[in-house]
Coordinates of C-alpha atoms in Angstrom, one line a residue:
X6 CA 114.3 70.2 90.1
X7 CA 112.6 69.6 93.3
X8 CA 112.2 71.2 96.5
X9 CA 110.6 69.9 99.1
X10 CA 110.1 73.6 101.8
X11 CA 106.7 74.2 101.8
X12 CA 105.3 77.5 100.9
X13 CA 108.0 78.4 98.5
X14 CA 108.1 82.3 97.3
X15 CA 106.6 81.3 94.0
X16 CA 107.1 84.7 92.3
X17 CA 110.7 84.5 92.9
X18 CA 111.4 80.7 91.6
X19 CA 108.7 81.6 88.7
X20 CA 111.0 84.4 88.0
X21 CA 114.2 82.5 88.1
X22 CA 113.3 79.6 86.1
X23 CA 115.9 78.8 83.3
X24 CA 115.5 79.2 79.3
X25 CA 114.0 75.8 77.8
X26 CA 117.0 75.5 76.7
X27 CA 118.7 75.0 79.5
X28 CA 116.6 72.1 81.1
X29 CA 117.8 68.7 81.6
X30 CA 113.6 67.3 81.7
X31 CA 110.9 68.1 80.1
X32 CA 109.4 69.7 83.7
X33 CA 110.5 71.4 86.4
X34 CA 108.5 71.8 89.8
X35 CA 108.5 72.6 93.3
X36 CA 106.5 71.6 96.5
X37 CA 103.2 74.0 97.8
X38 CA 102.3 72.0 100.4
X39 CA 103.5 68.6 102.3
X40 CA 101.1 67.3 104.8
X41 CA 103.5 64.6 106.4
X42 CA 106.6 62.9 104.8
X43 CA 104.2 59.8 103.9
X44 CA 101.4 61.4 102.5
X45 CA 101.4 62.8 98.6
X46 CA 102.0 66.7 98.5
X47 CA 100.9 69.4 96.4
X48 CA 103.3 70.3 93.8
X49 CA 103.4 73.2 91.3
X50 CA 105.3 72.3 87.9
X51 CA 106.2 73.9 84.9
X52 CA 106.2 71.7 81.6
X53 CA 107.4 72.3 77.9
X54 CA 105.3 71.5 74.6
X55 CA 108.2 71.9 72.3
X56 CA 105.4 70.6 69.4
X57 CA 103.3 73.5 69.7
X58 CA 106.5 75.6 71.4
X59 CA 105.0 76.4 74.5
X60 CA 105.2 75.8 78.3
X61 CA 102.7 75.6 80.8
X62 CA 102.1 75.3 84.7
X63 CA 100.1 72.6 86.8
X64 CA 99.1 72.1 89.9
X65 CA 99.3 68.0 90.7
X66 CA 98.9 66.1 93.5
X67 CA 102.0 64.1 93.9
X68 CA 101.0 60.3 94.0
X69 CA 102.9 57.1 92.4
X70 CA 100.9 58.1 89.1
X71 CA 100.5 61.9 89.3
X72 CA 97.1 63.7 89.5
X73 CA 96.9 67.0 87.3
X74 CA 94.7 69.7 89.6
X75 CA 95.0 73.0 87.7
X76 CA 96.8 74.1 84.4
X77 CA 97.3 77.8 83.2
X78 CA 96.6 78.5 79.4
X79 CA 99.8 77.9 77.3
X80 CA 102.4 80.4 76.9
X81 CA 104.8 80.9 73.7
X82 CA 108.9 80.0 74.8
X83 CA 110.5 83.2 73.1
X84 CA 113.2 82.1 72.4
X85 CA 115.5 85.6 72.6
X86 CA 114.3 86.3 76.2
X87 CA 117.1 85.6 79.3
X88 CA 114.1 84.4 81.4
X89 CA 111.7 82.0 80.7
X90 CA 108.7 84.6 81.6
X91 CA 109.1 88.2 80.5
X92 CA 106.5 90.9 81.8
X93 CA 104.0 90.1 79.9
X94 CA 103.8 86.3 80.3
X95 CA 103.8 87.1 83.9
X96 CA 101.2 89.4 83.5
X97 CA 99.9 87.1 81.4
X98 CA 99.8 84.0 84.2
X99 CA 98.4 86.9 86.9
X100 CA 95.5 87.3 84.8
X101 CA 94.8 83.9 84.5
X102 CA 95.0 83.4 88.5
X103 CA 92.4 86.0 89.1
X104 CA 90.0 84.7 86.2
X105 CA 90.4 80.7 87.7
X106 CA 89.6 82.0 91.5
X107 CA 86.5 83.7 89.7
X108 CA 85.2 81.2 87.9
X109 CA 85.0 79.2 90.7
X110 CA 82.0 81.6 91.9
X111 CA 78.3 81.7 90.6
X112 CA 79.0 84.3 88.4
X113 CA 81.5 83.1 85.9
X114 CA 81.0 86.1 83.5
X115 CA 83.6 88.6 84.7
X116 CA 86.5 87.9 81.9
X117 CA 85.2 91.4 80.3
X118 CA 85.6 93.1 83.5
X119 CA 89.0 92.2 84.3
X120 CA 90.8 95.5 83.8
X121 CA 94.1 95.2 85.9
X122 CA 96.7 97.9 85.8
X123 CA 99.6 97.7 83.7
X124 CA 102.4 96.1 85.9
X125 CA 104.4 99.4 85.9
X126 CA 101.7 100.7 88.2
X127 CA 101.4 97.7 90.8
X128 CA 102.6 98.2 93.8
X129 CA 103.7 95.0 95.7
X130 CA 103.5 92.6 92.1
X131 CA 105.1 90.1 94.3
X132 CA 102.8 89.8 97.3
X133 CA 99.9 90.2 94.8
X134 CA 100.9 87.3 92.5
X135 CA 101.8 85.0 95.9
X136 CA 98.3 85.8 97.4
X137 CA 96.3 84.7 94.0
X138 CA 98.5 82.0 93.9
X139 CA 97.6 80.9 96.9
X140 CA 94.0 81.9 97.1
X141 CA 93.6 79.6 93.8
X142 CA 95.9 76.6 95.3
X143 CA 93.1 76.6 98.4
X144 CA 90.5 76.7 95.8
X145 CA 91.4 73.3 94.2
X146 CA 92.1 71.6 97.0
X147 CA 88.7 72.3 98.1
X148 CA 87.2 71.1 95.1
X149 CA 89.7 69.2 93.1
X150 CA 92.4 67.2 95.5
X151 CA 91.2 63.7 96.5
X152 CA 90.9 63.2 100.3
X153 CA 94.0 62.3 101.5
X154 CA 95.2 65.3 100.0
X155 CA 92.7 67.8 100.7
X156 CA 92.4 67.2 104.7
X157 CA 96.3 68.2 105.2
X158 CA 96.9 70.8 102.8
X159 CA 93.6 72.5 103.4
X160 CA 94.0 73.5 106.7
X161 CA 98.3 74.7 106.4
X162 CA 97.0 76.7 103.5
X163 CA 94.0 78.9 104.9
X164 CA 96.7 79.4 108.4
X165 CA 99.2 81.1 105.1
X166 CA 96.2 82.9 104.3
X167 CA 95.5 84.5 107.6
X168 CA 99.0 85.3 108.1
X169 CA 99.8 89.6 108.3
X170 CA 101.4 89.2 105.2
X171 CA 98.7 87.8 103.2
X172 CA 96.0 90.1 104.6
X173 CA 98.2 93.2 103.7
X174 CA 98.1 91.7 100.2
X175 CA 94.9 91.1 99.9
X176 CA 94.5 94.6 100.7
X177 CA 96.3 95.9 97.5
X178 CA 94.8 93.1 95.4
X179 CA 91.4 94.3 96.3
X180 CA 92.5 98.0 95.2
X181 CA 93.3 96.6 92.2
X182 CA 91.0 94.6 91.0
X183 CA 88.2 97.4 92.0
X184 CA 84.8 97.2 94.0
X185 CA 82.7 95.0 91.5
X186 CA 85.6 92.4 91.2
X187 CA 86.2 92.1 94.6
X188 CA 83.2 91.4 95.5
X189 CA 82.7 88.4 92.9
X190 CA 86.4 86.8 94.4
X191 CA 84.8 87.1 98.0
X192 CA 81.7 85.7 97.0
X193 CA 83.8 82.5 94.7
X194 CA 86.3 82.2 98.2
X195 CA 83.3 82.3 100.9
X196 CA 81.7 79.9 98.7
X197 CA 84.5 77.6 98.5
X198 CA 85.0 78.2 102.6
X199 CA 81.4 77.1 102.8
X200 CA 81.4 74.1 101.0
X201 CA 84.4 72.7 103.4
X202 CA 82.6 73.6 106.5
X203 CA 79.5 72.2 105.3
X204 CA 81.4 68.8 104.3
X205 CA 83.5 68.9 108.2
X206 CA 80.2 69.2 109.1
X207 CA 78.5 66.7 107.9
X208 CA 81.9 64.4 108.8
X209 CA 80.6 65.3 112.4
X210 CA 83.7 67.2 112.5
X211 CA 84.5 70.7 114.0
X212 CA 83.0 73.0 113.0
X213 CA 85.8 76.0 110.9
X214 CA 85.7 79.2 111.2
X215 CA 86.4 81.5 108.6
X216 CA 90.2 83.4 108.1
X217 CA 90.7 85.9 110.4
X218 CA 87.4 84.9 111.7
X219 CA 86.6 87.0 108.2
X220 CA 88.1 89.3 105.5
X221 CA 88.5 92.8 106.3
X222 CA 90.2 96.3 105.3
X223 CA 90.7 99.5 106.6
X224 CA 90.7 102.9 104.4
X225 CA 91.7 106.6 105.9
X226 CA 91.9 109.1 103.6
X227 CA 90.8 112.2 102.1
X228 CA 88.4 112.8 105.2
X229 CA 86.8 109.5 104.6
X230 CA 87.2 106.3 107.5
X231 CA 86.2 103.3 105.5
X232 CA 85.9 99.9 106.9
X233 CA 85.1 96.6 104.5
X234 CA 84.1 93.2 105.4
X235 CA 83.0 89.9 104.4
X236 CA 81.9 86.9 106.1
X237 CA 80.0 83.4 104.9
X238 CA 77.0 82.7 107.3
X239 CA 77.9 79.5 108.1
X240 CA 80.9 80.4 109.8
X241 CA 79.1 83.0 112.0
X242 CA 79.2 82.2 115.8
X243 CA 75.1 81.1 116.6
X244 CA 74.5 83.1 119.1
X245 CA 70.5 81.4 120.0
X246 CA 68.5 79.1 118.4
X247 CA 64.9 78.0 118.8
X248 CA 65.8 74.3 118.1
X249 CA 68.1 71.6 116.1
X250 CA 66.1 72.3 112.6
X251 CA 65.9 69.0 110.6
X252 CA 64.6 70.5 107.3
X253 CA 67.7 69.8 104.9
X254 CA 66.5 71.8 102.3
X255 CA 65.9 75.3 104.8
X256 CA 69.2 74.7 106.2
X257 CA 71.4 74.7 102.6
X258 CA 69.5 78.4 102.2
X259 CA 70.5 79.7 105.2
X260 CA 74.5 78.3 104.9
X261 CA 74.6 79.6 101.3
X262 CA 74.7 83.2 101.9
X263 CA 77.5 85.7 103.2
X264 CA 77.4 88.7 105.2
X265 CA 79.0 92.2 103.2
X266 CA 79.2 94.9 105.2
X267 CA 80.5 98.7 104.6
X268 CA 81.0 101.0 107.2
X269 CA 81.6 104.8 106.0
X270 CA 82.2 107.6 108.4
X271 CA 83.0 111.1 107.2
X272 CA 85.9 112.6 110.0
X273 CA 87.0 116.9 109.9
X274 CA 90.0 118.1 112.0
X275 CA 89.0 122.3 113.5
X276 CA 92.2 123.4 115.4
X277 CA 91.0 125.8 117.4
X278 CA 93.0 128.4 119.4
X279 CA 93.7 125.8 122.4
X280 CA 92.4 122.2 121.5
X281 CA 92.1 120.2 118.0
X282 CA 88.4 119.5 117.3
X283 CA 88.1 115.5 115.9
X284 CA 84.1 115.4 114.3
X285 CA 83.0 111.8 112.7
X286 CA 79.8 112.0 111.1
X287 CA 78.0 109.1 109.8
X288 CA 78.2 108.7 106.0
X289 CA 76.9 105.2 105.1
X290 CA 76.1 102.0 107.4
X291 CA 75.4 99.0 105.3
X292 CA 74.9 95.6 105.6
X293 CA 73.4 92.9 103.2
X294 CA 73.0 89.4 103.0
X295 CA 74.1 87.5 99.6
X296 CA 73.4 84.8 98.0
X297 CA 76.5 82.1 97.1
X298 CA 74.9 80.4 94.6
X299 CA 72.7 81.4 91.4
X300 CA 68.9 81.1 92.3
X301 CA 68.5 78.2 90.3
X302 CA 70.6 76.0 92.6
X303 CA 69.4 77.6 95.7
X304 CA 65.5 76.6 94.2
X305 CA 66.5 73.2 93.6
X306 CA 68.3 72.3 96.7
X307 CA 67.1 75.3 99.4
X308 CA 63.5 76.5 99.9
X309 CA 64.0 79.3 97.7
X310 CA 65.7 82.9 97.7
X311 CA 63.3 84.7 100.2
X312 CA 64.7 82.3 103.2
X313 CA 67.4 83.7 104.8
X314 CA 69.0 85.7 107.5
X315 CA 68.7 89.4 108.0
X316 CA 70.2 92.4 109.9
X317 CA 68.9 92.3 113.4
X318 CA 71.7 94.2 115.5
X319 CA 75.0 96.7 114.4
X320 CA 77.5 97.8 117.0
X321 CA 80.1 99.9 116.2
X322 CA 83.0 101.1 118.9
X323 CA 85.5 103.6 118.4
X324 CA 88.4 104.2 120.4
X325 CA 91.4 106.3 120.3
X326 CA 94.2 104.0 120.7
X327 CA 96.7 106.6 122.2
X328 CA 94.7 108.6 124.7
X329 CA 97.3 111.1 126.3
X330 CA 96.2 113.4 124.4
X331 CA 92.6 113.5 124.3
X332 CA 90.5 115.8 126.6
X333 CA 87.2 114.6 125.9
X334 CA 84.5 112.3 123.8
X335 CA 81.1 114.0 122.8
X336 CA 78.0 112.3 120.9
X337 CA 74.9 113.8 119.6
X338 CA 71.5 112.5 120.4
X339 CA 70.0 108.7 120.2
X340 CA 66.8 107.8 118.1
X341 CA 63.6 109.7 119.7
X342 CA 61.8 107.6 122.3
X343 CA 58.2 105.9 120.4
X344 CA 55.3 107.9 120.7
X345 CA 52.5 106.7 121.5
X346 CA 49.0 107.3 121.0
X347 CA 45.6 107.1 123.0
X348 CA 42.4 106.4 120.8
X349 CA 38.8 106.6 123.0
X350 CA 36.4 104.6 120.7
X351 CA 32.5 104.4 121.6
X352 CA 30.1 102.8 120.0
X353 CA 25.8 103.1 120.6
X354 CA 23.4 100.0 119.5
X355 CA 20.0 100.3 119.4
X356 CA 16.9 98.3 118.7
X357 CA 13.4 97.9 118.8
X358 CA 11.4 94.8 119.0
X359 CA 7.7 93.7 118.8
X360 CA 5.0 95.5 120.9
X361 CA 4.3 94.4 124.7
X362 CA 8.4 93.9 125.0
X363 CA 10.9 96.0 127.0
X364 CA 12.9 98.0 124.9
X365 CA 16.2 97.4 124.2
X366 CA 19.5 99.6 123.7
X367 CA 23.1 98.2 123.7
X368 CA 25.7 100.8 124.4
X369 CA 29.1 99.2 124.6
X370 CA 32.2 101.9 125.3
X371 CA 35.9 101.3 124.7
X372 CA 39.8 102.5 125.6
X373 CA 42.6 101.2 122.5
X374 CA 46.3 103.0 122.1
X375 CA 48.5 102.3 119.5
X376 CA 52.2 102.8 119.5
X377 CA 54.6 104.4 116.2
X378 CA 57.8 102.9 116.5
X379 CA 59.9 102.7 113.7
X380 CA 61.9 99.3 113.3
X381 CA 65.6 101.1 113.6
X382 CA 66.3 102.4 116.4
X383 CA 69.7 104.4 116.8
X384 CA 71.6 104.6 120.3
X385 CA 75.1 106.4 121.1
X386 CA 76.6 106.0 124.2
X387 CA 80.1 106.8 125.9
X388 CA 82.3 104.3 127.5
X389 CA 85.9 105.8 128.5
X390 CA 86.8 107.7 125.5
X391 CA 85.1 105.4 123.3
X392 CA 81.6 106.1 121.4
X393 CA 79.6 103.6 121.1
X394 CA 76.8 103.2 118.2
X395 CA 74.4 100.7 118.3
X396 CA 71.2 100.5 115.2
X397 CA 68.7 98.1 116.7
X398 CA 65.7 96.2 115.0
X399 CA 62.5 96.0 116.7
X400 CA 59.8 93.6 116.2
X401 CA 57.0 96.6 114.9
X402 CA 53.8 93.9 116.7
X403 CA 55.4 93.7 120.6
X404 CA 58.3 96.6 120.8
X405 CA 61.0 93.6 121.5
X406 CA 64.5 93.6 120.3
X407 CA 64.7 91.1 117.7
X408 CA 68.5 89.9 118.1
X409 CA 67.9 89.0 121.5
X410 CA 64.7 87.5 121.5
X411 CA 62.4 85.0 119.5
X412 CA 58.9 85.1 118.1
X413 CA 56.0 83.2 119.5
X414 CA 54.3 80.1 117.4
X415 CA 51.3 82.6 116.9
X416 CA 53.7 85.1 115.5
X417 CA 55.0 82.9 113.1
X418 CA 52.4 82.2 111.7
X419 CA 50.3 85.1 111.6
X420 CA 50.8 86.3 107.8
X421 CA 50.5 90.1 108.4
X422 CA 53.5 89.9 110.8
X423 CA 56.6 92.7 109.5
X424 CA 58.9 89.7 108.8
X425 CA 56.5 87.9 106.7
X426 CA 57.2 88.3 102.8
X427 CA 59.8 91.3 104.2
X428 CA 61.7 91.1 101.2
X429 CA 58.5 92.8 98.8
X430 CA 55.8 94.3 101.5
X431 CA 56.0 98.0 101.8
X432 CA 56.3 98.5 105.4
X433 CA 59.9 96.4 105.3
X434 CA 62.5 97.1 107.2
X435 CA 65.1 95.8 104.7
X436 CA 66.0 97.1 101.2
X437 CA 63.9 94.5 98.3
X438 CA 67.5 92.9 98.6
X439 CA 67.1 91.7 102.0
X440 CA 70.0 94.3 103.4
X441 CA 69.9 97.4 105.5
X442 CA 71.2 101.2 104.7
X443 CA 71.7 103.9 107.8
X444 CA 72.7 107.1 106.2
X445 CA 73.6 110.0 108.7
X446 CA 71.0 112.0 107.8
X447 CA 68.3 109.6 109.5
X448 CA 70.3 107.4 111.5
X449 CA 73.6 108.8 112.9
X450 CA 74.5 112.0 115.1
X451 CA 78.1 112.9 115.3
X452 CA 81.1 112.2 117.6
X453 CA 83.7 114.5 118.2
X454 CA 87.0 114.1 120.9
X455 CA 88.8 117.6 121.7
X456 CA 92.1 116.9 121.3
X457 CA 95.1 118.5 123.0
X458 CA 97.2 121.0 120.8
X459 CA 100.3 118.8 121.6
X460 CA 99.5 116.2 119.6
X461 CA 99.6 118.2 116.3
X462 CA 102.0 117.0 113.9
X463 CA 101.1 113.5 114.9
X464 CA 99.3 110.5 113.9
X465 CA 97.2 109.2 115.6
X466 CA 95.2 106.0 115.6
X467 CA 92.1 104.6 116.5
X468 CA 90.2 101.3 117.0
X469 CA 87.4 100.5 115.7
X470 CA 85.5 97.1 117.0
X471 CA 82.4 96.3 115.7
X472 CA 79.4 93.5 115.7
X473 CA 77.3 92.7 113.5
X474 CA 74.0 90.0 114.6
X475 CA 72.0 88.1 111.9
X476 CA 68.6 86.4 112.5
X477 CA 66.6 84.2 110.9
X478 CA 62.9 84.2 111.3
X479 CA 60.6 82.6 108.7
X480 CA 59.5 84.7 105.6
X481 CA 57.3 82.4 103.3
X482 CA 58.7 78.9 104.4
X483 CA 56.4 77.2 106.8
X484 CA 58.8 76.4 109.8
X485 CA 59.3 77.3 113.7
X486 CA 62.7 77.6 113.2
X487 CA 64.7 80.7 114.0
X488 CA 68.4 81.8 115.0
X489 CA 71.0 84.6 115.7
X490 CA 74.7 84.6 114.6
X491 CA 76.9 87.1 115.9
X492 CA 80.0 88.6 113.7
X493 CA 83.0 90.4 115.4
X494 CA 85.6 92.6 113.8
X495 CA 88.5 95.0 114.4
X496 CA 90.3 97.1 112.4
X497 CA 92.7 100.0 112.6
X498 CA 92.3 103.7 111.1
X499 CA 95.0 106.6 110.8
X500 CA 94.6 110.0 111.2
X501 CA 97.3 112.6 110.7
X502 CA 96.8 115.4 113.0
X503 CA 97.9 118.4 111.1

C-alpha cells in the first residue's frame, strides 16, 4: 500500500493499519514528502519480523535500492488485538519520537527524564504525535538524507512546521513534556536549524531564517502573562557589524548558540465604582545565551565558551488589541538619571637643593569627576495606548548605548574594559552564564489602563511585540570584530474581564 499525497495524517493511517494477518507484503508504507515526480521521496513504512514476531517503522528515502533513514524500536504483533497498535504501542512509538528528536541534541541523557502523561490525560494525542513526527522527519533529513533528498524535502517540511496548526501543537507538546525537556528539544531542533543554515551558507546560498522567524508561546492565567521563546543566533537578522570577520574558528562560536528568552508579567483586575482598573507589574525579564554544542566541541572547533553574544537591548510593547473600551494607559517611572560626581584634587611638591640656588616648590592643582551609572538602564514610555519598556545596556567607560554603537580599537583592547572576561569579573553586567535577569523590584514600574465598566463580562486581548538585540564584543579572544542581531516577536495574551 502506497500513497503518494504528501503530508499524510500519520496518526490516523498508523491507527488504521490492518492486523499482520491481514497483509498481502511483508511492508506497508506511505509517502512524507515528494519533492518532484522525478526525484526519490521520503517514505514512512511499516515492516513485519514474523521470526522475532514483531513489526517495526522506517523512515527511507525512496531510490531504485532503498535507503533506511530512521527505525523505531521493535514492537510485539499481539495477536488478539483488532488494530495493529493498541494504546500502549502507540504510546509506546510517542515515546520513542520524543527520545530520537532528543538525542539529536548535546545532551543525550534525558531518557530518565521523560515522564509523559498517561494518554488518558493528553489533550490533542493526534496533533501531538503529528508534530514529533514531523519535528523528527526534519531532523533526519538534516542529518541523514543524501542531497538530492535533503534540498527538496527540507524546505516543504519546516513550511508544515510553521503552519497554525503545528505551532498550536507545539504548544501542548511543550506543556507536556515540562520546562526542563523542552528546553533540551529546542536546543536539539535549533541545533539541527543551525547546521542547515550554516551548510546554505557555506553553498553561498541564502541565507534561512528560522520558523516563524522563531518558536514562541503565550500563557494567561492565574494572574500570570507569560511569554516563551527561542531563537538560534545564526538566524538572527545582523543588524551592524564592524567588518566581514575571517576567523573560522570565532565565527563557529558565535553561530552555535541560541537565544531563550522568558518574559513574565504579574497583571490584577480592581473594578472600581465606575472604571475597571488593568495593573501589569513586572515579574521576571530574562534572557540568556546557550550554547548548542557540549564545550568540548565548541573548544575544538570555536575559540572557546567565553566568546559569544550577549544581551545588549530588550523592548517590549503592549497593546490592547480592542481599544473601545479603554480610557487610558499609565506607567510608573524610568530608571533614575546617572549621578555624577565632582572630585577637586590638589597636590603640593616641594624641594630643596644645594646652597647658592633658588629654591624650588612645585605646586600642581587639579579638577576630575566621575560618573555612577549602572549598566541597565530601564525606560517606559506611552505610544497610543501602548506601553512601551525598553532595558538598555550601557558601556560603564563612555555612557554609550551598546546595541547601537561599537567600541574603539583602544577599547578592545584595554583589559580592564566591563566586557572583558564579563562572564567571571565582579562588576558584570551578565549572570556567570552570560544571560541577564530584570526582576520588578529593580527594574520594572507598573502599567495600568482604566478600563470602561462596559467591557466587563468580556475578554479581551492584547498584543504584545517585542525585540530582543544581541552583540558581540570580544571577551578573551584577541579580535576587532563585533556585531548586533536583532530578534522580533509577537504574541497574543487573554484576559477575561470579570
Amino acid at each position: 500500500m502506497a500513497s503518494s499525497s504528501c503530508f499524510p495524517d500519520t496518526f490516523d493511517w498508523i491507527q488504521n493499519l490492518p492486523t499482520i494477518s491481514q497483509w498481502k507484503t511483508n511492508y506497508m508504507s506511505i509517502c512524507i514528502c515528494s519533492p518532484s515526480s522525478i526525484q526519490p521521496s521520503l517514505n514512512l513504512s511499516v515492516a513485519k519480523n514474523l521470526k522475532s514476531s514483531t513489526f517495526s517503522f522506517s523512515l527511507f528515502a525512496d531510490f531504485t535500492v532503498p535507503i533506511s533513514l530512521w527505525a523505531s524500536k521493535p514492537f510485539k504483533i499481539n495477536p488478539k488485538s483488532v488494530k495493529l497498535l493498541d494504546e500502549d504501542a502507540i504510546s509506546n512509538l510517542l515515546f520513542n519520537l520524543i527520545e530520537d528528536v532528543l538525542k539529536y541534541g548535546s545532551n543525550t541523557n534525558n531518557g530518565s527524564m521523560l515522564r509523559f502523561l498517561k494518554l488518558d490525560y493528553v489533550s490533542n494525542l493526534k496533533d501531538i504525535f503529528n508534530l514529533a513526527f514531523l519535528t523528527l522527519s526534519l531532523l533526519i533529513c538534516i542529518y541523514e538524507a543524501p542531497v538530492d533528498l535533503r534540498t527538496g524535502c527540507l524546505s516543504t517540511l519546516k513550511n508544515r512546521l510553521i503552519t497554525c496548526s503545528s505551532r498550536q501543537a507545539s504548544k501542548l507538546l511543550m506543556k507536556h513534556l515540562g520546562s526542563n525537556l523542552e528546553e533540551q528539544w529546542m536546543r536539539s531542533l535549533n541545533l539541527a536549524i543551525t547546521n542547515w543554515i550554516v551548510e546554505l551558507q557555506s553553498a553561498a546560498q541564502r541565507t534561512l531564517k528560522t520558523p516563524s522567524p522563531l518558536f514562541s508561546y503565550a500563557i494567561s492565567t492565574s494572574g500570570l502573562w507569560k511569554v516563551q521563546l527561542y531563537c538560534p543566533v545564526i538566524a538572527m537578522e545582523i543588524e551592524s557589524s564592524s567588518n566581514v570577520s575571517t576567523d573560522e574558528r570565532l565565527l563557529f562560536a558565535l553561530d552555535y548558540h541560541q537565544l531563550e528568552g522568558v518574559i513574565q508579567f504579574n497583571y490584577k483586575l480592581v473594578i472600581r465604582e465606575k472604571w475597571i482598573n488593568l495593573t501589569l507589574n513586572t515579574d521576571n525579564i530574562r534572557c540568556d545565551v546557550v550554547r548548542l554544542i557540549n564545550e568540548t566541541l565548541m573548544n575544538e572547533r570555536g575559540v572557546g565558551a567565553d566568546e559569544k553574544h550577549f544581551p545588549s537591548r530588550i523592548s517590549l510593547q503592549l497593546t490592547p488589541t480592542q481599544q473601545t473600551n479603554i480610557i487610558s494607559v499609565s506607567v510608573g517611572k524610568s530608571s533614575d538619571n546617572p549621578s555624577r560626581e565632582f572630585e577637586m584634587e590638589k597636590t603640593i611638591e616641594g624641594s630643596f637643593d644645594p646652597p647658592n640656588s633658588f629654591l624650588a616648590l612645585k605646586v600642581s592643582a587639579g579638577e576630575s569627576s566621575t560618573i555612577s551609572l549602572k549598566p541597565w538602564k530601564y525606560e517606559q514610555s506611552v505610544y497610543g495606548y501602548s506601553a512601551i519598556m525598553n532595558w538598555f545596556l550601557h558601556d560603564s567607560m563612555d555612557g554609550r548605548e551598546v546595541f547601537s554603537s561599537k567600541p574603539s580599537k583602544f577599547a578592545l583592547m584595554n583589559p580592564k574594559a566591563w566586557f572583558k572576561d564579563r562572564y567571571s569579573s565582579a562588576y558584570r553586567p551578565f549572570t556567570r552564564q552570560g544571560g541577564v535577569i530584570f526582576a520588578g523590584d529593580e527594574y520594572g514600574e507598573r502599567v495600568w489602563w482604566k478600563i470602561d465598566k462596559a467591557a466587563l463580562g468580556r475578554t479581551m486581548e492584547w498584543e504584545i511585540r517585542g525585540w530582543i538585540w544581541l552583540t558581540y564584543w570580544p571577551n578573551k579572544h584577541r579580535t576587532f570584530y563585533s556585531e548586533t542581531r536583532r530578534l522580533e516577536f509577537k504574541e497574543v495574551l487573554h484576559v477575561n474581564i470579570t
